Amino acid sequence: MHTMRIDVLTLFPEMFTGVLDSSIQARAAESGRVACHVHDIRDWADNKHDKVDDRPFGGGPGMVMMCQPLWDAVKDVEARDTATARRIVLTPQGRRLDQPLVEELAGEERLLLIAGHYEGIDERVVEELAPLEISIGDFVLTGGELPSMVLIDAVTRLQEGVLGHEDSAREDSFGLRDEVPGRLLDSPHYTRPRTWRDRTVPEVLLSGDHKAVADWRFSQMKERTRTRRPDLLTPSE
Ligand code: 9D3
């Protein structure tokens, strides 16, 4: 049995408690498939005030994360396990996270996630670490902590034995289907009662005809993708 090790370096480790204790992460930890370790970069500050950030050269608002604490933290934490870590910095300047990238990272033995905060990280330590830089989308957050948790959640659910039924990881709304290029959104879902506020469940779902149900769902997937996310049907590369 394999275990994926994830180390997170952050200035706000308390943000991760709760998220890592709940649902999928807790099950992954219990099953031994994923081991998550969160570290406070401040523990590696070598100055008497535990300073980890400073004012930007050239002026401007905000603070910049200093090279030394982060570099020392990476070196120490990496040495805690013999497996080589895939280094990742969560940054607005990074490659956009999508399911193919999640699947690639889910196959790694070990990840080292670095959550930036404040205006950013001193570029020299980023260059020295040569990490994969990842963004979760074109909107402004206050730091890389939530993006780190998003990435942890996405890769954890792909580890074998983490989900209840093995199919749901691969067969979800972004699962690959043939016939249509790219990926498809999910079809609508219904449960009891059969009528609610005069709204009835589509007849085909009550028919017991599994082929008809599968055909209906697939046509719904294609139609909803066409109207809501036509970009998914147009491979851009
Ligand atoms: C308003 C501050 N901006 C100055 C023009 C730059 C900026 C610095 C730091 C914007 C955001 C952040 C903090 N965000 C992240 O570290 C981050 C992030 C994000 O904001 N959106 C999507 N993905 C990510 S991954 C890391």
PDB file of N, CA, C and O in Angstrom, residues 19 33 61 79 87 109 113 169 172 175 191 225:
ATOM      1  N   VAL A  19     -10.106  21.870   8.424  1.00  0.00           N
ATOM      2  CA  VAL A  19     -10.214  21.357   7.054  1.00  0.00           C
ATOM      3  C   VAL A  19      -9.578  19.974   6.966  1.00  0.00           C
ATOM      4  O   VAL A  19     -10.158  19.046   6.405  1.00  0.00           O
ATOM      5  N   ARG A  33      -3.601   6.540   3.421  1.00  0.00           N
ATOM      6  CA  ARG A  33      -3.248   6.820   2.019  1.00  0.00           C
ATOM      7  C   ARG A  33      -2.590   8.181   1.862  1.00  0.00           C
ATOM      8  O   ARG A  33      -1.841   8.399   0.914  1.00  0.00           O
ATOM      9  N   PRO A  61       3.055  49.033  -1.746  1.00  0.00           N
ATOM     10  CA  PRO A  61       2.300  48.598  -0.564  1.00  0.00           C
ATOM     11  C   PRO A  61       2.672  47.180  -0.144  1.00  0.00           C
ATOM     12  O   PRO A  61       3.222  46.408  -0.931  1.00  0.00           O
ATOM     13  N   ALA A  79      14.166  17.065   4.301  1.00  0.00           N
ATOM     14  CA  ALA A  79      15.065  16.052   4.861  1.00  0.00           C
ATOM     15  C   ALA A  79      14.352  15.114   5.846  1.00  0.00           C
ATOM     16  O   ALA A  79      14.939  14.137   6.305  1.00  0.00           O
ATOM     17  N   ARG A  87       7.945  20.162  -5.563  1.00  0.00           N
ATOM     18  CA  ARG A  87       7.770  21.476  -4.941  1.00  0.00           C
ATOM     19  C   ARG A  87       6.724  22.296  -5.693  1.00  0.00           C
ATOM     20  O   ARG A  87       6.798  22.416  -6.925  1.00  0.00           O
ATOM     21  N   GLU A 109       4.554  10.761  -5.266  1.00  0.00           N
ATOM     22  CA  GLU A 109       4.748  10.125  -3.959  1.00  0.00           C
ATOM     23  C   GLU A 109       4.709  11.181  -2.843  1.00  0.00           C
ATOM     24  O   GLU A 109       4.293  10.909  -1.709  1.00  0.00           O
ATOM     25  N   LEU A 113       3.969  21.840  -0.504  1.00  0.00           N
ATOM     26  CA  LEU A 113       3.188  23.020  -0.889  1.00  0.00           C
ATOM     27  C   LEU A 113       3.662  24.238  -0.105  1.00  0.00           C
ATOM     28  O   LEU A 113       3.818  24.174   1.117  1.00  0.00           O
ATOM     29  N   ALA A 169     -14.706   8.944  -8.260  1.00  0.00           N
ATOM     30  CA  ALA A 169     -13.582   9.825  -8.548  1.00  0.00           C
ATOM     31  C   ALA A 169     -13.383  10.003 -10.055  1.00  0.00           C
ATOM     32  O   ALA A 169     -13.117  11.100 -10.520  1.00  0.00           O
ATOM     33  N   ASP A 172     -16.955  11.499 -12.303  1.00  0.00           N
ATOM     34  CA  ASP A 172     -17.657  12.716 -11.921  1.00  0.00           C
ATOM     35  C   ASP A 172     -17.826  13.648 -13.115  1.00  0.00           C
ATOM     36  O   ASP A 172     -17.578  13.267 -14.250  1.00  0.00           O
ATOM     37  N   GLY A 175     -15.047  13.796 -15.411  1.00  0.00           N
ATOM     38  CA  GLY A 175     -14.502  12.543 -15.906  1.00  0.00           C
ATOM     39  C   GLY A 175     -14.530  12.518 -17.424  1.00  0.00           C
ATOM     40  O   GLY A 175     -15.403  13.108 -18.056  1.00  0.00           O
ATOM     41  N   THR A 191     -34.119  13.237  -6.175  1.00  0.00           N
ATOM     42  CA  THR A 191     -34.430  12.192  -5.194  1.00  0.00           C
ATOM     43  C   THR A 191     -35.857  12.407  -4.706  1.00  0.00           C
ATOM     44  O   THR A 191     -36.558  13.290  -5.196  1.00  0.00           O
ATOM     45  N   THR A 225     -23.457  21.310 -21.046  1.00  0.00           N
ATOM     46  CA  THR A 225     -22.099  21.784 -21.334  1.00  0.00           C
ATOM     47  C   THR A 225     -22.138  22.796 -22.481  1.00  0.00           C
ATOM     48  O   THR A 225     -21.469  23.834 -22.429  1.00  0.00           O
TER      49      THR A 225
END
